[in-house]
mmCIF file of C-alpha atoms and ligand atoms in Angstrom:
data_model
loop_
_atom_site.group_PDB
_atom_site.id
_atom_site.type_symbol
_atom_site.label_atom_id
_atom_site.label_comp_id
_atom_site.label_asym_id
_atom_site.label_seq_id
_atom_site.Cartn_x
_atom_site.Cartn_y
_atom_site.Cartn_z
ATOM 1 C CA MET A 10 132.922 4.557 181.621
ATOM 2 C CA SER A 11 133.546 7.982 183.271
ATOM 3 C CA GLU A 12 134.587 11.053 181.265
ATOM 4 C CA LEU A 13 138.052 11.282 180.542
ATOM 5 C CA ILE A 14 139.974 14.262 181.643
ATOM 6 C CA LEU A 15 143.355 15.331 181.326
ATOM 7 C CA ASP A 16 145.832 15.513 184.523
ATOM 8 C CA ASN A 17 149.119 17.356 183.946
ATOM 9 C CA ILE A 18 151.502 15.665 186.278
ATOM 10 C CA ASP A 19 154.190 17.959 185.560
ATOM 11 C CA ASN A 20 155.201 20.431 182.827
ATOM 12 C CA ASN A 21 155.856 17.976 180.255
ATOM 13 C CA TYR A 22 153.963 14.640 181.475
ATOM 14 C CA VAL A 23 150.469 14.154 180.449
ATOM 15 C CA SER A 24 148.345 11.357 181.104
ATOM 16 C CA VAL A 25 144.623 10.816 180.409
ATOM 17 C CA ILE A 26 142.651 9.308 183.583
ATOM 18 C CA PRO A 27 138.941 8.679 184.064
ATOM 19 C CA ALA A 28 137.472 11.704 186.112
ATOM 20 C CA ALA A 29 135.836 9.190 188.707
ATOM 21 C CA GLU A 30 139.396 7.786 189.613
ATOM 22 C CA HIS A 31 140.347 11.199 191.159
ATOM 23 C CA SER A 32 138.901 10.473 194.542
ATOM 24 C CA THR A 33 141.847 8.770 196.694
ATOM 25 C CA ALA A 34 139.834 5.629 197.442
ATOM 26 C CA ALA A 35 139.357 5.089 193.789
ATOM 27 C CA VAL A 36 142.857 5.732 192.729
ATOM 28 C CA GLU A 37 144.173 2.787 194.811
ATOM 29 C CA GLU A 38 141.383 0.605 193.838
ATOM 30 C CA SER A 39 141.529 1.175 190.056
ATOM 31 C CA HIS A 40 145.200 1.265 190.139
ATOM 32 C CA GLU A 41 145.227 -2.368 188.576
ATOM 33 C CA HIS A 42 143.235 -1.569 185.569
ATOM 34 C CA LEU A 43 144.506 1.716 185.299
ATOM 35 C CA LYS A 44 146.621 0.466 182.223
ATOM 36 C CA TYR A 45 147.961 2.538 179.376
ATOM 37 C CA THR A 46 148.418 0.739 175.976
ATOM 38 C CA VAL A 47 151.593 2.624 175.440
ATOM 39 C CA GLU A 48 153.500 5.331 177.494
ATOM 40 C CA THR A 49 157.144 6.708 177.194
ATOM 41 C CA GLU A 50 159.301 8.309 179.793
ATOM 42 C CA ASN A 51 162.069 10.732 178.996
ATOM 43 C CA LEU A 52 161.916 9.259 175.145
ATOM 44 C CA ALA A 53 164.715 11.006 173.213
ATOM 45 C CA VAL A 54 166.385 10.087 169.770
ATOM 46 C CA SER A 55 169.462 11.510 168.121
ATOM 47 C CA PHE A 56 170.861 11.059 164.702
ATOM 48 C CA PHE A 57 174.821 11.184 164.467
ATOM 49 C CA GLY A 58 174.737 12.949 168.023
ATOM 50 C CA ARG A 59 172.165 15.468 166.904
ATOM 51 C CA GLU A 60 168.771 15.464 169.097
ATOM 52 C CA ALA A 61 165.741 14.949 167.043
ATOM 53 C CA ILE A 62 163.559 14.662 169.762
ATOM 54 C CA SER A 63 163.896 14.704 173.801
ATOM 55 C CA ASP A 64 161.890 14.474 177.155
ATOM 56 C CA ILE A 65 158.806 12.934 175.509
ATOM 57 C CA ASN A 66 156.556 11.706 178.379
ATOM 58 C CA ILE A 67 153.257 10.662 177.163
ATOM 59 C CA LYS A 68 150.630 7.963 177.679
ATOM 60 C CA TYR A 69 147.971 6.749 175.481
ATOM 61 C CA ARG A 70 144.861 4.669 176.547
ATOM 62 C CA SER A 71 143.031 2.146 174.139
ATOM 63 C CA ASN A 72 140.134 3.205 172.171
ATOM 64 C CA THR A 73 141.370 6.831 171.742
ATOM 65 C CA ILE A 74 142.745 8.603 168.614
ATOM 66 C CA THR A 75 145.556 11.211 169.366
ATOM 67 C CA ALA A 76 146.691 13.561 166.616
ATOM 68 C CA ILE A 77 150.279 14.619 166.553
ATOM 69 C CA ILE A 78 150.747 18.162 165.348
ATOM 70 C CA GLY A 79 153.823 20.323 164.552
ATOM 71 C CA PRO A 80 155.745 22.051 161.778
ATOM 72 C CA SER A 81 157.976 20.103 159.343
ATOM 73 C CA GLY A 82 161.012 18.852 161.086
ATOM 74 C CA CYS A 83 159.896 18.879 164.614
ATOM 75 C CA GLY A 84 160.305 15.281 165.137
ATOM 76 C CA LYS A 85 156.897 13.769 164.667
ATOM 77 C CA SER A 86 157.793 10.819 162.449
ATOM 78 C CA THR A 87 161.000 10.379 164.607
ATOM 79 C CA PHE A 88 158.652 9.867 167.472
ATOM 80 C CA LEU A 89 156.220 7.587 165.713
ATOM 81 C CA ARG A 90 159.119 5.479 164.263
ATOM 82 C CA ALA A 91 160.552 5.360 167.922
ATOM 83 C CA LEU A 92 157.089 3.816 169.156
ATOM 84 C CA ASN A 93 157.356 1.237 166.051
ATOM 85 C CA PHE A 94 161.093 0.388 167.021
ATOM 86 C CA MET A 95 162.302 1.607 163.644
ATOM 87 C CA HIS A 96 165.260 3.313 164.814
ATOM 88 C CA ASP A 97 167.057 -0.140 165.352
ATOM 89 C CA LEU A 98 167.903 -0.080 161.719
ATOM 90 C CA THR A 99 168.542 3.603 161.187
ATOM 91 C CA PRO A 100 172.445 4.496 160.781
ATOM 92 C CA GLY A 101 173.471 6.849 163.505
ATOM 93 C CA ALA A 102 170.188 6.764 165.497
ATOM 94 C CA ILE A 103 170.304 6.548 169.325
ATOM 95 C CA VAL A 104 167.046 5.967 171.194
ATOM 96 C CA SER A 105 167.118 6.551 174.825
ATOM 97 C CA GLY A 106 164.233 6.811 177.543
ATOM 98 C CA THR A 107 161.626 4.130 178.294
ATOM 99 C CA ILE A 108 158.882 2.650 176.198
ATOM 100 C CA LYS A 109 156.079 0.793 178.126
ATOM 101 C CA ILE A 110 153.350 -1.604 176.692
ATOM 102 C CA HIS A 111 150.619 -2.150 179.255
ATOM 103 C CA GLY A 112 152.883 -0.904 182.070
ATOM 104 C CA LYS A 113 155.643 -3.085 181.242
ATOM 105 C CA ASP A 114 158.981 -2.092 179.668
ATOM 106 C CA ILE A 115 159.439 -3.106 176.100
ATOM 107 C CA SER A 116 162.838 -4.844 177.150
ATOM 108 C CA GLU A 117 160.705 -7.546 178.962
ATOM 109 C CA TYR A 118 158.760 -8.660 175.977
ATOM 110 C CA ASP A 119 159.969 -10.811 173.197
ATOM 111 C CA MET A 120 160.792 -8.189 170.433
ATOM 112 C CA THR A 121 158.796 -10.233 167.867
ATOM 113 C CA ASP A 122 155.692 -9.881 170.136
ATOM 114 C CA VAL A 123 156.265 -6.312 170.665
ATOM 115 C CA ARG A 124 156.519 -5.543 167.151
ATOM 116 C CA ARG A 125 153.198 -7.458 166.278
ATOM 117 C CA ARG A 126 151.373 -5.271 168.837
ATOM 118 C CA VAL A 127 152.545 -1.767 167.023
ATOM 119 C CA GLY A 128 151.359 -1.278 163.224
ATOM 120 C CA MET A 129 152.400 1.385 161.171
ATOM 121 C CA VAL A 130 150.740 3.162 158.092
ATOM 122 C CA PHE A 131 153.011 5.441 156.003
ATOM 123 C CA GLN A 132 152.351 8.679 154.077
ATOM 124 C CA LYS A 133 152.859 6.987 150.870
ATOM 125 C CA PRO A 134 150.890 3.853 150.147
ATOM 126 C CA ASN A 135 153.573 1.108 149.964
ATOM 127 C CA PRO A 136 151.782 -2.089 148.875
ATOM 128 C CA PHE A 137 154.349 -4.845 147.722
ATOM 129 C CA PRO A 138 154.336 -4.206 144.011
ATOM 130 C CA THR A 139 154.778 -7.815 142.983
ATOM 131 C CA MET A 140 152.203 -9.222 145.201
ATOM 132 C CA SER A 141 148.312 -9.419 144.688
ATOM 133 C CA ILE A 142 145.587 -7.745 146.840
ATOM 134 C CA TYR A 143 145.248 -10.925 148.948
ATOM 135 C CA GLU A 144 149.016 -11.591 149.238
ATOM 136 C CA ASN A 145 149.486 -7.965 150.421
ATOM 137 C CA VAL A 146 147.014 -8.328 153.230
ATOM 138 C CA VAL A 147 148.485 -11.737 154.592
ATOM 139 C CA ALA A 148 152.138 -10.741 154.035
ATOM 140 C CA GLY A 149 152.854 -10.014 157.669
ATOM 141 C CA LEU A 150 151.224 -13.469 158.412
ATOM 142 C CA THR A 151 152.735 -15.821 155.986
ATOM 143 C CA LEU A 152 156.628 -14.204 156.410
ATOM 144 C CA HIS A 153 157.306 -16.803 159.329
ATOM 145 C CA LYS A 154 154.739 -18.990 159.674
ATOM 146 C CA ARG A 155 152.533 -21.272 157.498
ATOM 147 C CA HIS A 156 148.715 -20.691 158.145
ATOM 148 C CA LYS A 157 145.827 -22.584 156.962
ATOM 149 C CA LYS A 158 144.035 -21.200 153.835
ATOM 150 C CA SER A 159 140.638 -20.948 155.674
ATOM 151 C CA HIS A 160 142.421 -18.764 158.444
ATOM 152 C CA LEU A 161 143.974 -16.627 155.680
ATOM 153 C CA ASP A 162 141.055 -16.356 153.785
ATOM 154 C CA GLU A 163 139.003 -15.321 156.727
ATOM 155 C CA THR A 164 141.774 -12.706 157.983
ATOM 156 C CA VAL A 165 141.815 -11.259 154.477
ATOM 157 C CA GLU A 166 138.047 -10.794 154.365
ATOM 158 C CA LYS A 167 138.087 -9.340 157.889
ATOM 159 C CA SER A 168 140.902 -6.876 157.405
ATOM 160 C CA LEU A 169 139.828 -5.553 154.146
ATOM 161 C CA MET A 170 136.364 -5.242 155.604
ATOM 162 C CA LEU A 171 137.574 -3.177 158.589
ATOM 163 C CA ALA A 172 139.696 -0.983 156.400
ATOM 164 C CA GLY A 173 136.621 -0.251 153.945
ATOM 165 C CA LEU A 174 138.159 -2.123 151.027
ATOM 166 C CA TRP A 175 136.290 -5.404 150.890
ATOM 167 C CA GLU A 176 133.462 -4.366 148.774
ATOM 168 C CA GLU A 177 135.767 -2.807 145.834
ATOM 169 C CA THR A 178 138.038 -5.887 146.010
ATOM 170 C CA LYS A 179 136.159 -8.990 146.879
ATOM 171 C CA ASP A 180 135.834 -10.036 143.265
ATOM 172 C CA ARG A 181 139.474 -9.378 142.416
ATOM 173 C CA LEU A 182 141.750 -10.532 145.313
ATOM 174 C CA LYS A 183 144.100 -12.265 142.944
ATOM 175 C CA VAL A 184 144.817 -8.900 141.076
ATOM 176 C CA SER A 185 148.046 -6.997 141.489
ATOM 177 C CA ALA A 186 148.073 -4.473 144.358
ATOM 178 C CA MET A 187 149.154 -1.956 142.001
ATOM 179 C CA ALA A 188 145.891 -1.912 140.005
ATOM 180 C CA LEU A 189 144.156 -0.144 142.898
ATOM 181 C CA SER A 190 143.967 3.625 143.044
ATOM 182 C CA GLY A 191 146.077 5.611 145.665
ATOM 183 C CA GLY A 192 143.330 5.641 148.216
ATOM 184 C CA GLN A 193 142.560 2.308 147.743
ATOM 185 C CA GLN A 194 146.167 1.132 148.270
ATOM 186 C CA GLN A 195 146.436 3.166 151.428
ATOM 187 C CA ARG A 196 143.432 1.250 152.590
ATOM 188 C CA LEU A 197 145.051 -2.188 151.270
ATOM 189 C CA CYS A 198 147.982 -0.880 153.719
ATOM 190 C CA ILE A 199 145.887 -0.485 156.588
ATOM 191 C CA ALA A 200 144.178 -3.932 156.067
ATOM 192 C CA ARG A 201 147.786 -5.415 155.932
ATOM 193 C CA THR A 202 148.472 -3.728 159.333
ATOM 194 C CA LEU A 203 145.229 -5.052 160.515
ATOM 195 C CA ALA A 204 145.885 -8.631 159.617
ATOM 196 C CA ILE A 205 148.791 -9.037 162.097
ATOM 197 C CA ASN A 206 146.351 -8.114 164.884
ATOM 198 C CA PRO A 207 148.069 -5.006 166.424
ATOM 199 C CA GLU A 208 146.845 -3.173 169.521
ATOM 200 C CA ILE A 209 148.300 0.187 168.767
ATOM 201 C CA ILE A 210 148.114 1.686 165.038
ATOM 202 C CA LEU A 211 150.413 4.604 164.175
ATOM 203 C CA PHE A 212 149.592 6.551 161.039
ATOM 204 C CA ASP A 213 152.265 8.836 159.751
ATOM 205 C CA GLU A 214 150.194 11.563 157.473
ATOM 206 C CA PRO A 215 148.249 8.709 156.034
ATOM 207 C CA THR A 216 146.085 10.910 153.874
ATOM 208 C CA SER A 217 148.432 13.710 152.538
ATOM 209 C CA ALA A 218 148.762 12.073 149.168
ATOM 210 C CA LEU A 219 145.178 11.415 148.895
ATOM 211 C CA ASP A 220 142.076 13.118 147.251
ATOM 212 C CA PRO A 221 139.209 14.423 149.586
ATOM 213 C CA MET A 222 137.185 11.417 149.098
ATOM 214 C CA SER A 223 139.808 8.941 149.704
ATOM 215 C CA THR A 224 140.557 11.054 152.903
ATOM 216 C CA ALA A 225 137.159 11.038 153.991
ATOM 217 C CA LYS A 226 137.069 6.935 153.806
ATOM 218 C CA ILE A 227 140.113 6.910 155.748
ATOM 219 C CA GLU A 228 138.849 9.011 158.380
ATOM 220 C CA GLU A 229 135.524 6.940 158.476
ATOM 221 C CA THR A 230 138.051 3.973 158.897
ATOM 222 C CA LEU A 231 139.686 5.467 161.764
ATOM 223 C CA HIS A 232 136.551 6.032 163.633
ATOM 224 C CA ILE A 233 135.573 2.439 163.310
ATOM 225 C CA LEU A 234 139.215 1.146 164.394
ATOM 226 C CA LYS A 235 138.933 3.209 167.350
ATOM 227 C CA LYS A 236 136.725 0.790 168.907
ATOM 228 C CA ASP A 237 139.459 -1.755 169.042
ATOM 229 C CA TYR A 238 142.800 0.069 168.951
ATOM 230 C CA THR A 239 144.935 2.739 170.174
ATOM 231 C CA ILE A 240 145.478 4.998 167.444
ATOM 232 C CA VAL A 241 148.204 7.802 166.875
ATOM 233 C CA ILE A 242 148.054 9.755 163.761
ATOM 234 C CA VAL A 243 150.465 12.594 162.528
ATOM 235 C CA THR A 244 148.636 15.174 160.544
ATOM 236 C CA HIS A 245 149.505 18.806 159.040
ATOM 237 C CA ASN A 246 145.847 19.149 158.310
ATOM 238 C CA MET A 247 144.363 21.038 161.270
ATOM 239 C CA GLN A 248 140.781 20.019 160.196
ATOM 240 C CA GLN A 249 141.649 16.583 160.149
ATOM 241 C CA ALA A 250 143.115 16.557 163.630
ATOM 242 C CA SER A 251 139.950 18.205 164.915
ATOM 243 C CA ARG A 252 137.977 15.956 163.111
ATOM 244 C CA VAL A 253 139.200 12.719 163.956
ATOM 245 C CA SER A 254 141.296 12.997 167.111
ATOM 246 C CA ASP A 255 140.091 12.978 171.008
ATOM 247 C CA TYR A 256 143.515 14.166 172.124
ATOM 248 C CA THR A 257 146.243 16.278 170.280
ATOM 249 C CA SER A 258 149.923 16.527 171.073
ATOM 250 C CA PHE A 259 151.711 19.781 169.749
ATOM 251 C CA PHE A 260 155.383 19.161 168.837
ATOM 252 C CA PHE A 261 157.995 21.939 168.519
ATOM 253 C CA LEU A 262 161.857 21.478 167.925
ATOM 254 C CA GLY A 263 161.699 18.000 169.083
ATOM 255 C CA LYS A 264 159.648 18.784 172.232
ATOM 256 C CA LEU A 265 156.239 17.911 173.205
ATOM 257 C CA ILE A 266 154.911 21.506 174.312
ATOM 258 C CA GLU A 267 151.348 20.734 174.771
ATOM 259 C CA HIS A 268 149.036 17.584 175.013
ATOM 260 C CA SER A 269 145.481 18.019 175.890
ATOM 261 C CA LYS A 270 141.827 17.166 174.709
ATOM 262 C CA THR A 271 141.654 18.121 170.817
ATOM 263 C CA ARG A 272 138.892 20.826 171.655
ATOM 264 C CA THR A 273 141.052 22.188 174.285
ATOM 265 C CA ILE A 274 144.093 22.471 171.874
ATOM 266 C CA PHE A 275 142.193 24.189 169.383
ATOM 267 C CA THR A 276 139.914 26.458 171.387
ATOM 268 C CA SER A 277 141.952 27.394 174.461
ATOM 269 C CA PRO A 278 145.331 25.945 174.618
ATOM 270 C CA LYS A 279 147.620 26.633 177.679
ATOM 271 C CA GLN A 280 150.694 27.564 175.747
ATOM 272 C CA LYS A 281 151.159 30.595 173.509
ATOM 273 C CA LEU A 282 153.174 28.540 170.855
ATOM 274 C CA THR A 283 150.407 26.125 170.548
ATOM 275 C CA GLU A 284 147.963 28.819 169.966
ATOM 276 C CA GLU A 285 150.038 30.587 167.244
ATOM 277 C CA TYR A 286 150.603 27.422 165.644
ATOM 278 C CA VAL A 287 147.075 26.061 165.447
ATOM 279 C CA ILE A 288 145.653 29.651 164.217
ATOM 280 C CA GLY A 289 148.421 29.358 161.477
ATOM 281 C CA LYS A 290 150.801 32.304 162.399
ATOM 282 C CA PHE A 291 153.670 29.665 161.535
ATOM 283 C CA GLY A 292 154.179 26.133 160.460
HETATM 284 N N1 LIG B 305 167.349 9.119 159.582
HETATM 285 C C1 LIG B 305 167.711 10.362 159.736
HETATM 286 N N2 LIG B 305 169.090 10.788 159.809
HETATM 287 C C2 LIG B 305 169.273 11.821 160.143
HETATM 288 N N3 LIG B 305 168.524 13.010 160.573
HETATM 289 C C3 LIG B 305 167.137 12.570 160.549
HETATM 290 C C4 LIG B 305 166.647 11.370 160.287
HETATM 291 N N4 LIG B 305 165.322 10.998 160.425
HETATM 292 C C5 LIG B 305 165.007 12.282 160.711
HETATM 293 N N5 LIG B 305 166.245 13.492 161.326
HETATM 294 C C6 LIG B 305 166.265 14.540 161.469
HETATM 295 O O1 LIG B 305 165.308 14.583 162.695
HETATM 296 C C7 LIG B 305 164.612 15.734 162.890
HETATM 297 C C8 LIG B 305 163.073 15.395 162.812
HETATM 298 O O2 LIG B 305 162.620 14.784 161.667
HETATM 299 P P1 LIG B 305 161.341 14.172 161.525
HETATM 300 O O3 LIG B 305 161.139 13.490 160.259
HETATM 301 O O4 LIG B 305 160.984 13.348 162.478
HETATM 302 O O5 LIG B 305 160.148 15.529 161.386
HETATM 303 P P2 LIG B 305 158.721 15.598 161.328
HETATM 304 O O6 LIG B 305 158.031 16.453 162.205
HETATM 305 O O7 LIG B 305 158.106 14.166 160.911
HETATM 306 O O8 LIG B 305 158.895 16.570 159.752
HETATM 307 P P3 LIG B 305 157.495 16.617 158.397
HETATM 308 O O9 LIG B 305 156.392 17.140 158.904
HETATM 309 O O10 LIG B 305 158.278 17.189 157.507
HETATM 310 O O11 LIG B 305 157.420 15.226 158.098
HETATM 311 C C9 LIG B 305 165.064 16.708 161.561
HETATM 312 O O12 LIG B 305 165.855 17.636 162.006
HETATM 313 C C10 LIG B 305 165.252 15.660 160.406
HETATM 314 O O13 LIG B 305 166.512 16.187 159.639
HETATM 315 MG MG1 LIG B 306 157.133 13.485 159.139
#
């Protein structure tokens, strides 16, 4: 696999393209497999007529982790929720622009299928309080369909293993999820997301309520998940962004100001605003 480099198509349009594909011949040949897991074109969201994000043009490839950084209220969660189609249920919310999955507009997919492809983990661990650990993991699977017990057992083990929680819970799967610590609950929520077999996993400040040890465990999990998924993570923690991500997007006042390799964003960003934010001049 060639080294990934960034290609600025225009001011606010960023994509990540393998370096070898820059020769003209290679571009045509590679067109077919040059697919992004998810991309947005002119994505905008407003609430009761007030714009929260606009002109968001971005593409994500699989096996990458992208961090989204920016001050409070700049639209990070709004963007993530748009990618997870959550605004359909938000009063006063209007979403415009395009979201594509594997190059195809989401309107061309069955909505249930699209929803399955995108998983989300929130800031505050939110296991279902009346369910056991086991039931929590398979909650998304058993909602609409009956499955063989052997399939569910297998999914529970696999998902908890990937989320780094299997060893701590394998002997007490029938215990209430509320018996777990905050960090364990967050890993349980990750396992629940993995169980539906998504391709893209969106994390909205998944460790901001956790202690350093639990945070380290989740960051370790992110590295493992990267092998199979496309990951986008919102974080206020600059060290976390630089530790875990390959790419970083800086949002400010509802706009994507800059998207680049994480190293570039933190050492030599193009925009003055990005530099001021990452060195802590405001935020
Ligand atoms: N459901 C909603 N109804 C009305 N306005 C909303 C709603 N959700 C978000 N907003 C507004 O959209 C803007 C962006 O909010 P958002 O939650 O996306 O910010 P954020 O970057 O995630 O901030 P934080 O870092 O504090 O989580 C804010 O002005 C917020 O008030
Ligand atoms: Mg937020």
